[in-house]
């Protein structure tokens, strides 16, 4: 080796390459990955630092030992002052550290320097954190995220863990959930030591988050916390993704939380839980048991995605059974931003079916009821059945008339005016009723009781509603 090479090797320092890369402020340096390889948890352990571009293609990668606190302090300072870093991912790759009850001082100082550098950075927008690096023993250094300078710029936070997470680790992360800029929060494969308390701590603070993702978590405490968040009037959540464990036993609890929610637009469900919640989901979007039930249904959810799909026939059949025509229609209706119109359409299209409850209309002003009949949607048979049920249950809708009625306007014009303007007072519309025989017979008997010599009864409606039957214009004799 030459004298110049010897001098260069003596003056170069282990972290120079990373520091020079950061100090150049290369705009390509967007993504930092920190991989901890804890073997013996001593200074010989290595940490891999990888720098990537916006597409996460590797720019440079270096492996450093935890043996030189001064060098790690230099690197931490360079990370803190770098203004191009936008994404950080800190991971534990190897090593069982949750049982360690003592830590080498050099190792602690090296890790502390790295963490202080991250906390002082102001450009980080995405922070992914392996909570296994912070065991409940408290031996290992922690991040002071409450004082992190990137906190107010953070848009995405992701935490994962394999060892149990306790209250202390939860409190370390909670300050980031208070960020007013945070849009996405993800919890993956987490094992919580005190589930009720930790879930409540994490999820209750997500009212400012727009998109939430939970992977491989399925406990009643988790489901209850998510449902509570969905009920919370402060929540602005628009997207929720659930990748649950195999059973998905607690999925119905989460779906129940959507009943009063007015912000969620997109929901991703696990394919293994679809059959469990299919009927519940239809009731969620349109509870046809009553008009109040429809009014209180969910009118904002627009898209349901399915995760965990396989190519096998069972998965396909499961999806087809879930996406009923009724469900697809309700999701499509919910896309309308005029929610009053959505509610009216659901009532008109889905309430007047079968033996629907007529009691809400019995107490209604009789002049408004023809408007109700005019709004009934569905196939012609269903419309006739619904109108017949209303006529049969509310006799005041029909009046028996024995004499002819001279018309100044054509019946067709009157009906058009009524439908368009919904006038309270309108000319009488004479109808040659083709109602079912039971109704015709009932009114014929009534008419004969008044005057045995009267002619065949004619019905007329006070307000022009389109009613099945042949409309005729009657002239005076």
Short mmCIF file of C-alpha atoms in Angstrom, two decimals:
data_model
loop_
_atom_site.label_atom_id
_atom_site.label_comp_id
_atom_site.label_asym_id
_atom_site.label_seq_id
_atom_site.Cartn_x
_atom_site.Cartn_y
_atom_site.Cartn_z
CA UNK A 1 0.00 0.00 0.00
CA UNK A 2 1.39 3.46 -0.91
CA UNK A 3 1.98 6.26 1.59
CA UNK A 4 -1.02 8.26 0.23
CA UNK A 5 -3.30 5.24 0.54
CA UNK A 6 -2.09 4.66 4.10
CA UNK A 7 -2.85 8.27 4.97
CA UNK A 8 -6.27 8.06 3.37
CA UNK A 9 -7.14 4.91 5.31
CA UNK A 10 -5.99 6.53 8.53
CA UNK A 11 -8.04 9.70 8.00
CA UNK A 12 -11.23 8.05 6.61
CA UNK A 13 -13.87 7.21 9.15
CA UNK A 14 -16.46 4.39 9.10
CA UNK A 15 -19.56 6.55 8.49
CA UNK A 16 -18.01 8.98 6.01
CA UNK A 17 -19.78 7.50 2.98
CA UNK A 18 -23.27 7.86 4.48
CA UNK A 19 -22.53 11.34 5.82
CA UNK A 20 -21.17 12.55 2.48
CA UNK A 21 -24.24 11.16 0.72
CA UNK A 22 -26.54 13.05 3.09
CA UNK A 23 -24.57 16.30 3.04
CA UNK A 24 -24.74 16.42 -0.76
CA UNK A 25 -28.52 16.82 -0.30
CA UNK A 26 -29.06 14.47 -3.22
CA UNK A 27 -32.78 14.82 -4.08
CA UNK A 28 -32.89 11.10 -4.88
CA UNK A 29 -32.28 10.18 -1.24
CA UNK A 30 -35.88 9.76 -0.08
CA UNK A 31 -36.06 6.52 1.89
CA UNK A 32 -34.00 5.27 4.82
CA UNK A 33 -34.07 1.69 6.07
CA UNK A 34 -32.41 0.81 9.39
CA UNK A 35 -32.07 -2.94 10.02
CA UNK A 36 -30.87 -4.06 13.45
CA UNK A 37 -29.08 -7.41 13.65
CA UNK A 38 -28.94 -8.18 17.35
CA UNK A 39 -26.91 -11.33 17.82
CA UNK A 40 -25.09 -11.09 21.15
CA UNK A 41 -26.38 -7.58 21.92
CA UNK A 42 -22.84 -6.22 22.17
CA UNK A 43 -20.64 -3.83 20.14
CA UNK A 44 -20.01 -6.49 17.50
CA UNK A 45 -23.67 -6.43 16.46
CA UNK A 46 -24.35 -4.73 13.15
CA UNK A 47 -26.85 -2.22 11.83
CA UNK A 48 -27.47 -1.98 8.11
CA UNK A 49 -28.21 1.48 6.75
CA UNK A 50 -29.79 1.52 3.29
CA UNK A 51 -30.57 4.62 1.26
CA UNK A 52 -33.22 4.38 -1.47
CA UNK A 53 -34.88 6.61 -4.04
CA UNK A 54 -38.57 7.44 -4.38
CA UNK A 55 -39.26 4.07 -6.05
CA UNK A 56 -37.36 2.39 -3.18
CA UNK A 57 -34.58 1.28 -5.47
CA UNK A 58 -31.32 1.04 -3.54
CA UNK A 59 -28.85 3.90 -3.96
CA UNK A 60 -26.30 2.81 -1.35
CA UNK A 61 -26.07 0.44 1.60
CA UNK A 62 -23.64 0.24 4.50
CA UNK A 63 -23.13 -2.06 7.48
CA UNK A 64 -21.91 -0.57 10.76
CA UNK A 65 -21.11 -2.09 14.14
CA UNK A 66 -22.39 -0.61 17.41
CA UNK A 67 -18.90 0.00 18.71
CA UNK A 68 -18.08 3.66 18.02
CA UNK A 69 -20.45 6.15 19.72
CA UNK A 70 -18.62 9.16 18.22
CA UNK A 71 -19.20 7.91 14.68
CA UNK A 72 -22.86 7.23 15.34
CA UNK A 73 -23.21 10.74 16.73
CA UNK A 74 -21.80 12.12 13.46
CA UNK A 75 -24.22 10.00 11.46
CA UNK A 76 -27.16 11.00 13.66
CA UNK A 77 -26.37 14.68 13.15
CA UNK A 78 -26.18 14.19 9.36
CA UNK A 79 -29.57 12.46 9.36
CA UNK A 80 -31.05 15.27 11.44
CA UNK A 81 -29.94 18.00 9.04
CA UNK A 82 -30.79 16.15 5.80
CA UNK A 83 -33.86 17.72 4.19
CA UNK A 84 -34.53 15.11 1.48
CA UNK A 85 -35.43 12.10 3.67
CA UNK A 86 -39.19 11.50 3.51
CA UNK A 87 -39.62 7.86 4.58
CA UNK A 88 -38.00 5.93 7.43
CA UNK A 89 -38.36 2.23 8.23
CA UNK A 90 -36.75 0.92 11.44
CA UNK A 91 -36.75 -2.88 11.79
CA UNK A 92 -35.37 -5.64 14.00
CA UNK A 93 -34.19 -8.38 11.64
CA UNK A 94 -32.63 -10.86 14.03
CA UNK A 95 -32.22 -11.45 17.73
CA UNK A 96 -34.41 -12.15 20.76
CA UNK A 97 -34.05 -9.06 22.90
CA UNK A 98 -37.18 -9.08 25.04
CA UNK A 99 -35.41 -11.10 27.75
CA UNK A 100 -32.27 -8.92 27.90
CA UNK A 101 -31.94 -7.23 31.28
CA UNK A 102 -28.68 -5.34 30.69
CA UNK A 103 -27.18 -3.44 27.76
CA UNK A 104 -23.60 -2.53 26.89
CA UNK A 105 -23.00 1.20 27.35
CA UNK A 106 -21.39 1.62 23.93
CA UNK A 107 -24.36 -0.03 22.24
CA UNK A 108 -26.75 2.25 24.12
CA UNK A 109 -24.85 5.39 23.12
CA UNK A 110 -24.73 4.37 19.45
CA UNK A 111 -28.47 3.69 19.28
CA UNK A 112 -29.25 6.87 21.23
CA UNK A 113 -27.31 8.94 18.71
CA UNK A 114 -29.22 7.41 15.80
CA UNK A 115 -32.57 8.05 17.48
CA UNK A 116 -31.72 11.65 18.39
CA UNK A 117 -30.82 12.29 14.75
CA UNK A 118 -34.18 10.93 13.58
CA UNK A 119 -36.04 13.05 16.15
CA UNK A 120 -34.33 16.23 14.91
CA UNK A 121 -35.18 15.67 11.25
CA UNK A 122 -37.94 17.91 9.88
CA UNK A 123 -38.64 16.35 6.47
CA UNK A 124 -39.81 12.83 7.44
CA UNK A 125 -43.40 12.18 6.26
CA UNK A 126 -43.63 8.39 6.64
CA UNK A 127 -42.46 6.50 9.75
CA UNK A 128 -42.56 2.70 10.01
CA UNK A 129 -41.53 1.27 13.35
CA UNK A 130 -40.88 -2.27 14.60
CA UNK A 131 -42.02 -2.20 18.21
CA UNK A 132 -39.91 -5.28 18.97
CA UNK A 133 -36.98 -2.87 19.30
CA UNK A 134 -38.57 -1.48 22.46
CA UNK A 135 -39.26 -4.43 24.80
CA UNK A 136 -41.18 -3.82 27.98
CA UNK A 137 -38.03 -4.42 30.07
CA UNK A 138 -37.07 -0.81 29.37
CA UNK A 139 -33.40 -1.71 28.90
CA UNK A 140 -33.16 -0.54 25.29
CA UNK A 141 -33.19 3.13 24.24
CA UNK A 142 -36.52 4.60 23.13
CA UNK A 143 -37.56 7.36 20.77
CA UNK A 144 -38.77 10.68 22.16
CA UNK A 145 -41.54 11.08 19.59
CA UNK A 146 -43.31 13.75 21.61
CA UNK A 147 -40.45 16.11 20.83
CA UNK A 148 -39.78 14.84 17.30
CA UNK A 149 -39.46 17.76 14.89
CA UNK A 150 -41.02 15.79 12.02
CA UNK A 151 -44.20 15.24 14.05
CA UNK A 152 -46.20 18.04 12.41
CA UNK A 153 -45.23 16.91 8.89
CA UNK A 154 -45.96 13.22 9.40
CA UNK A 155 -48.53 11.71 7.02
CA UNK A 156 -48.10 7.96 7.55
CA UNK A 157 -47.38 5.96 10.72
CA UNK A 158 -47.04 2.18 10.79
CA UNK A 159 -46.25 0.00 13.81
CA UNK A 160 -45.72 -3.76 13.97
CA UNK A 161 -44.63 -6.24 16.61
CA UNK A 162 -44.25 -9.91 17.42
CA UNK A 163 -43.50 -9.64 21.13
CA UNK A 164 -46.18 -8.24 23.48
CA UNK A 165 -46.61 -4.47 23.43
CA UNK A 166 -47.35 -2.82 26.75
CA UNK A 167 -48.54 0.56 27.94
CA UNK A 168 -45.06 2.13 27.88
CA UNK A 169 -44.52 1.35 24.20
CA UNK A 170 -48.00 2.65 23.44
CA UNK A 171 -47.28 5.93 25.17
CA UNK A 172 -44.09 6.30 23.13
CA UNK A 173 -46.05 6.26 19.85
CA UNK A 174 -49.22 8.12 20.92
CA UNK A 175 -47.74 11.63 20.41
CA UNK A 176 -47.49 10.95 16.67
CA UNK A 177 -51.23 10.21 16.54
CA UNK A 178 -51.80 13.77 17.75
CA UNK A 179 -50.19 15.16 14.60
CA UNK A 180 -52.64 17.30 12.65
CA UNK A 181 -51.05 16.20 9.35
CA UNK A 182 -51.30 12.42 9.96
CA UNK A 183 -53.50 10.75 7.33
CA UNK A 184 -52.63 7.03 7.50
CA UNK A 185 -52.11 4.72 10.47
CA UNK A 186 -51.37 1.00 10.24
CA UNK A 187 -51.03 -1.70 12.92
CA UNK A 188 -49.60 -5.02 11.72
CA UNK A 189 -49.28 -8.37 13.47
CA UNK A 190 -49.20 -6.79 16.89
CA UNK A 191 -49.41 -8.81 20.07
CA UNK A 192 -50.69 -6.57 22.84
CA UNK A 193 -49.96 -7.45 26.44
CA UNK A 194 -52.88 -5.50 27.88
CA UNK A 195 -55.28 -5.52 24.95
CA UNK A 196 -58.14 -3.42 26.25
CA UNK A 197 -55.95 -0.62 27.55
CA UNK A 198 -53.56 -0.59 24.59
CA UNK A 199 -56.25 -0.73 21.94
CA UNK A 200 -58.16 2.02 23.64
CA UNK A 201 -54.98 4.07 23.84
CA UNK A 202 -54.05 3.57 20.21
CA UNK A 203 -57.36 3.61 18.40
CA UNK A 204 -59.17 6.26 20.44
CA UNK A 205 -56.51 8.75 19.34
CA UNK A 206 -57.17 8.12 15.63
CA UNK A 207 -59.99 10.66 15.25
CA UNK A 208 -57.76 12.83 13.01
CA UNK A 209 -56.70 9.94 10.79
CA UNK A 210 -58.33 9.52 7.39
CA UNK A 211 -57.10 6.00 6.56
CA UNK A 212 -56.64 3.10 8.98
CA UNK A 213 -55.24 -0.36 8.32
CA UNK A 214 -55.16 -3.35 10.69
CA UNK A 215 -53.37 -6.56 9.75
CA UNK A 216 -53.90 -9.94 11.40
CA UNK A 217 -55.63 -8.72 14.53
CA UNK A 218 -58.92 -10.22 15.67
CA UNK A 219 -59.88 -9.88 19.31
CA UNK A 220 -63.06 -8.55 20.88
CA UNK A 221 -61.09 -5.69 22.48
CA UNK A 222 -59.75 -4.66 19.09
CA UNK A 223 -63.17 -4.86 17.42
CA UNK A 224 -64.85 -2.87 20.20
CA UNK A 225 -62.21 -0.13 20.00
CA UNK A 226 -62.62 0.18 16.22
CA UNK A 227 -66.42 0.27 16.54
CA UNK A 228 -66.12 2.99 19.18
CA UNK A 229 -63.93 5.03 16.84
CA UNK A 230 -66.49 4.66 14.05
CA UNK A 231 -69.21 5.92 16.40
CA UNK A 232 -67.08 8.89 17.50
CA UNK A 233 -68.52 12.08 16.00
CA UNK A 234 -65.02 13.61 15.92
CA UNK A 235 -63.70 10.92 13.58
CA UNK A 236 -62.87 11.89 9.97
CA UNK A 237 -62.01 8.35 8.91
CA UNK A 238 -62.69 7.74 5.20
CA UNK A 239 -60.93 4.39 4.59
CA UNK A 240 -60.68 1.31 6.82
CA UNK A 241 -58.80 -1.86 5.83
CA UNK A 242 -59.14 -5.05 7.86
CA UNK A 243 -56.83 -8.00 7.25
CA UNK A 244 -57.99 -10.27 10.04
CA UNK A 245 -56.96 -13.66 11.36
CA UNK A 246 -58.47 -16.80 9.88
CA UNK A 247 -61.62 -16.88 12.00
CA UNK A 248 -62.69 -13.20 11.73
CA UNK A 249 -64.99 -13.93 14.69
CA UNK A 250 -65.25 -10.32 15.80
CA UNK A 251 -65.91 -8.72 12.43
CA UNK A 252 -69.65 -8.23 13.21
CA UNK A 253 -68.71 -5.91 16.09
CA UNK A 254 -66.81 -3.64 13.68
CA UNK A 255 -69.64 -3.65 11.12
CA UNK A 256 -72.09 -2.63 13.84
CA UNK A 257 -69.99 0.47 14.46
CA UNK A 258 -70.73 1.70 10.94
CA UNK A 259 -74.45 2.18 11.66
CA UNK A 260 -74.11 5.77 12.81
CA UNK A 261 -70.94 6.60 10.88
CA UNK A 262 -71.12 9.44 8.34
CA UNK A 263 -67.52 9.68 7.10
CA UNK A 264 -66.28 6.25 5.96
CA UNK A 265 -66.29 5.85 2.16
CA UNK A 266 -64.17 2.74 1.57
CA UNK A 267 -64.05 -0.50 3.57
CA UNK A 268 -61.76 -3.45 2.91
CA UNK A 269 -63.01 -6.73 4.38
CA UNK A 270 -61.31 -10.12 4.68
CA UNK A 271 -62.79 -12.75 2.36
CA UNK A 272 -63.02 -15.28 5.19
CA UNK A 273 -65.49 -13.08 7.08
CA UNK A 274 -67.98 -12.28 4.31
CA UNK A 275 -70.55 -14.99 4.98
CA UNK A 276 -70.58 -14.05 8.64
CA UNK A 277 -71.64 -10.45 7.96
CA UNK A 278 -73.56 -10.58 4.66
CA UNK A 279 -77.07 -10.11 6.12
CA UNK A 280 -75.80 -7.66 8.71
CA UNK A 281 -74.14 -5.63 5.97
CA UNK A 282 -77.35 -5.34 3.96
CA UNK A 283 -79.22 -4.15 7.06
CA UNK A 284 -76.41 -1.66 7.67
CA UNK A 285 -76.90 -0.03 4.26
CA UNK A 286 -80.70 -0.19 4.22
CA UNK A 287 -82.69 -1.46 7.20
CA UNK A 288 -86.10 -1.96 5.60
CA UNK A 289 -87.86 -2.96 8.82
CA UNK A 290 -89.18 0.59 9.18
CA UNK A 291 -88.88 4.06 7.70
CA UNK A 292 -86.84 5.13 10.72
CA UNK A 293 -84.64 2.08 10.12
CA UNK A 294 -83.89 3.25 6.58
CA UNK A 295 -83.35 6.82 7.75
CA UNK A 296 -80.82 5.66 10.36
CA UNK A 297 -78.98 3.33 7.98
CA UNK A 298 -75.53 4.07 6.58
CA UNK A 299 -75.71 6.41 3.56
CA UNK A 300 -72.00 7.24 3.08
CA UNK A 301 -70.19 3.92 2.46
CA UNK A 302 -69.56 3.68 -1.29
CA UNK A 303 -67.00 0.94 -1.90
CA UNK A 304 -66.33 -2.46 -0.32
CA UNK A 305 -63.08 -4.20 -1.29
CA UNK A 306 -62.20 -7.79 -0.50
CA UNK A 307 -58.77 -8.92 0.70
CA UNK A 308 -57.26 -12.38 0.97
CA UNK A 309 -58.75 -13.66 -2.28
CA UNK A 310 -57.67 -16.98 -3.73
CA UNK A 311 -58.25 -18.44 -7.16
CA UNK A 312 -60.17 -21.40 -5.76
CA UNK A 313 -63.87 -21.78 -6.50
CA UNK A 314 -64.89 -21.32 -2.84
CA UNK A 315 -63.48 -17.79 -2.77
CA UNK A 316 -65.29 -16.87 -5.96
CA UNK A 317 -68.59 -18.24 -4.70
CA UNK A 318 -68.15 -16.42 -1.41
CA UNK A 319 -67.70 -13.10 -3.20
CA UNK A 320 -70.68 -13.65 -5.49
CA UNK A 321 -72.96 -14.47 -2.55
CA UNK A 322 -71.83 -11.36 -0.70
CA UNK A 323 -72.29 -8.91 -3.56
CA UNK A 324 -76.04 -9.25 -3.94
CA UNK A 325 -77.86 -6.89 -6.36
CA UNK A 326 -79.42 -5.19 -3.33
CA UNK A 327 -75.99 -4.52 -1.79
CA UNK A 328 -74.53 -3.18 -5.03
CA UNK A 329 -77.54 -0.88 -5.55
CA UNK A 330 -77.23 0.56 -2.04
CA UNK A 331 -73.50 1.22 -2.45
CA UNK A 332 -74.17 2.94 -5.77
CA UNK A 333 -76.94 5.10 -4.24
CA UNK A 334 -74.59 6.17 -1.44
CA UNK A 335 -72.29 7.85 -3.99
CA UNK A 336 -74.81 10.68 -4.30
CA UNK A 337 -73.65 13.61 -2.18
CA UNK A 338 -77.26 14.66 -1.53
CA UNK A 339 -77.96 12.34 1.39
CA UNK A 340 -81.60 13.45 1.74
CA UNK A 341 -82.13 12.25 -1.81
CA UNK A 342 -80.38 8.95 -0.98
CA UNK A 343 -82.75 8.38 1.94
CA UNK A 344 -85.84 9.21 -0.13
CA UNK A 345 -84.71 6.88 -2.90
CA UNK A 346 -84.08 4.00 -0.50
CA UNK A 347 -87.53 4.45 1.03
CA UNK A 348 -89.20 4.63 -2.39
CA UNK A 349 -87.32 1.65 -3.76
CA UNK A 350 -87.07 -0.76 -0.84
CA UNK A 351 -89.66 0.06 1.86
CA UNK A 352 -92.90 -0.60 -0.03
CA UNK A 353 -92.40 -4.34 -0.39
CA UNK A 354 -94.43 -7.23 0.95
CA UNK A 355 -96.33 -6.65 4.19
CA UNK A 356 -94.72 -3.27 4.93
CA UNK A 357 -95.87 -1.28 7.97
CA UNK A 358 -98.55 1.27 6.97
CA UNK A 359 -98.91 2.83 10.43
CA UNK A 360 -96.64 5.83 9.63
CA UNK A 361 -99.05 6.81 6.82
CA UNK A 362 -102.28 6.40 8.79
CA UNK A 363 -101.54 9.54 10.81
CA UNK A 364 -100.29 11.48 7.78
CA UNK A 365 -102.31 14.28 6.21
CA UNK A 366 -104.44 12.52 3.62
CA UNK A 367 -103.59 15.17 1.02
CA UNK A 368 -99.93 14.13 1.17
CA UNK A 369 -100.54 10.42 0.71
CA UNK A 370 -100.94 10.51 -3.09
CA UNK A 371 -97.46 12.00 -3.24
CA UNK A 372 -96.26 8.99 -1.26
CA UNK A 373 -97.89 6.66 -3.76
CA UNK A 374 -96.33 8.57 -6.65
CA UNK A 375 -92.84 8.00 -5.28
CA UNK A 376 -93.14 4.20 -4.99
CA UNK A 377 -90.54 2.52 -7.18
CA UNK A 378 -90.06 -1.04 -8.35
CA UNK A 379 -91.60 -3.34 -10.91
CA UNK A 380 -95.27 -2.71 -11.87
CA UNK A 381 -96.57 -5.66 -9.84
CA UNK A 382 -94.82 -4.42 -6.71
CA UNK A 383 -96.14 -0.90 -7.28
CA UNK A 384 -99.74 -2.11 -7.62
CA UNK A 385 -99.42 -4.30 -4.53
CA UNK A 386 -98.02 -1.41 -2.49
CA UNK A 387 -100.69 1.05 -3.61
CA UNK A 388 -103.44 -1.50 -2.96
CA UNK A 389 -102.10 -2.04 0.56
CA UNK A 390 -102.21 1.70 1.20
CA UNK A 391 -105.72 2.06 -0.23
CA UNK A 392 -107.00 -0.88 1.76
CA UNK A 393 -105.48 0.41 5.01
CA UNK A 394 -106.44 4.08 4.59
CA UNK A 395 -110.05 4.34 3.29
CA UNK A 396 -109.97 8.16 3.33
CA UNK A 397 -107.77 7.99 0.28
CA UNK A 398 -110.80 6.94 -1.77
CA UNK A 399 -114.19 8.71 -2.15
CA UNK A 400 -117.26 7.14 -3.77
CA UNK A 401 -118.85 9.33 -6.40
CA UNK A 402 -122.20 8.61 -8.09
CA UNK A 403 -122.50 11.49 -10.53
CA UNK A 404 -120.37 12.36 -13.46
CA UNK A 405 -117.86 15.17 -13.26
CA UNK A 406 -117.34 17.73 -15.97
CA UNK A 407 -113.70 18.46 -16.56
CA UNK A 408 -112.27 21.79 -17.66
CA UNK A 409 -108.85 20.34 -18.16
CA UNK A 410 -107.78 17.07 -19.56
CA UNK A 411 -106.98 14.49 -16.91
CA UNK A 412 -103.57 13.96 -18.41
CA UNK A 413 -102.66 17.61 -17.97
CA UNK A 414 -103.86 17.63 -14.38
CA UNK A 415 -101.72 14.61 -13.54
CA UNK A 416 -98.67 16.16 -15.17
CA UNK A 417 -99.13 19.33 -13.12
CA UNK A 418 -99.53 17.36 -9.93
CA UNK A 419 -96.42 15.27 -10.44
CA UNK A 420 -94.31 18.28 -11.42
CA UNK A 421 -95.51 20.84 -8.88
CA UNK A 422 -96.98 18.67 -6.11
CA UNK A 423 -99.81 21.17 -5.59
CA UNK A 424 -101.77 20.86 -2.39
CA UNK A 425 -105.08 21.60 -4.09
CA UNK A 426 -105.82 19.99 -7.44
CA UNK A 427 -108.78 19.17 -9.62
CA UNK A 428 -110.34 15.77 -9.10
CA UNK A 429 -108.95 12.93 -11.16
CA UNK A 430 -111.54 10.35 -12.06
CA UNK A 431 -110.20 6.85 -12.28
CA UNK A 432 -111.75 3.71 -13.64
CA UNK A 433 -110.10 1.65 -10.95
CA UNK A 434 -108.62 -1.73 -11.75
CA UNK A 435 -107.85 -2.43 -8.11
CA UNK A 436 -108.05 -6.03 -6.91
CA UNK A 437 -111.53 -7.51 -6.68
CA UNK A 438 -111.55 -7.40 -2.88
CA UNK A 439 -111.27 -3.59 -2.83
CA UNK A 440 -113.83 -3.08 -5.61
CA UNK A 441 -116.31 -5.36 -3.86
CA UNK A 442 -115.82 -3.56 -0.55
CA UNK A 443 -116.70 -0.18 -2.07
CA UNK A 444 -119.58 -1.54 -4.12
CA UNK A 445 -121.21 -2.91 -0.96
CA UNK A 446 -120.73 0.44 0.75
CA UNK A 447 -122.27 2.33 -2.16
CA UNK A 448 -125.32 0.06 -2.32
CA UNK A 449 -125.91 0.61 1.39
CA UNK A 450 -126.23 4.34 0.63
CA UNK A 451 -128.41 4.05 -2.48
CA UNK A 452 -129.40 0.69 -3.91
CA UNK A 453 -130.12 2.29 -7.28
CA UNK A 454 -126.67 3.87 -7.64
CA UNK A 455 -124.44 3.00 -10.54
CA UNK A 456 -121.06 1.22 -10.48
CA UNK A 457 -118.76 3.20 -8.15
CA UNK A 458 -116.03 5.47 -9.45
CA UNK A 459 -113.01 6.37 -7.34
CA UNK A 460 -111.19 9.68 -7.41
CA UNK A 461 -108.01 10.88 -5.75
CA UNK A 462 -107.79 14.37 -4.25
CA UNK A 463 -104.22 14.92 -5.40
CA UNK A 464 -103.08 13.61 -8.76
CA UNK A 465 -101.00 10.51 -8.21
CA UNK A 466 -100.23 7.98 -10.90
CA UNK A 467 -102.27 4.95 -9.90
CA UNK A 468 -102.64 1.71 -11.91
CA UNK A 469 -105.87 1.81 -13.86
CA UNK A 470 -107.43 3.33 -16.93
CA UNK A 471 -107.82 7.09 -16.55
CA UNK A 472 -111.00 8.48 -18.12
CA UNK A 473 -112.48 11.91 -18.47
CA UNK A 474 -116.18 11.99 -17.45
CA UNK A 475 -118.66 14.40 -18.87
CA UNK A 476 -121.96 15.52 -17.40
CA UNK A 477 -125.01 13.89 -18.87
#
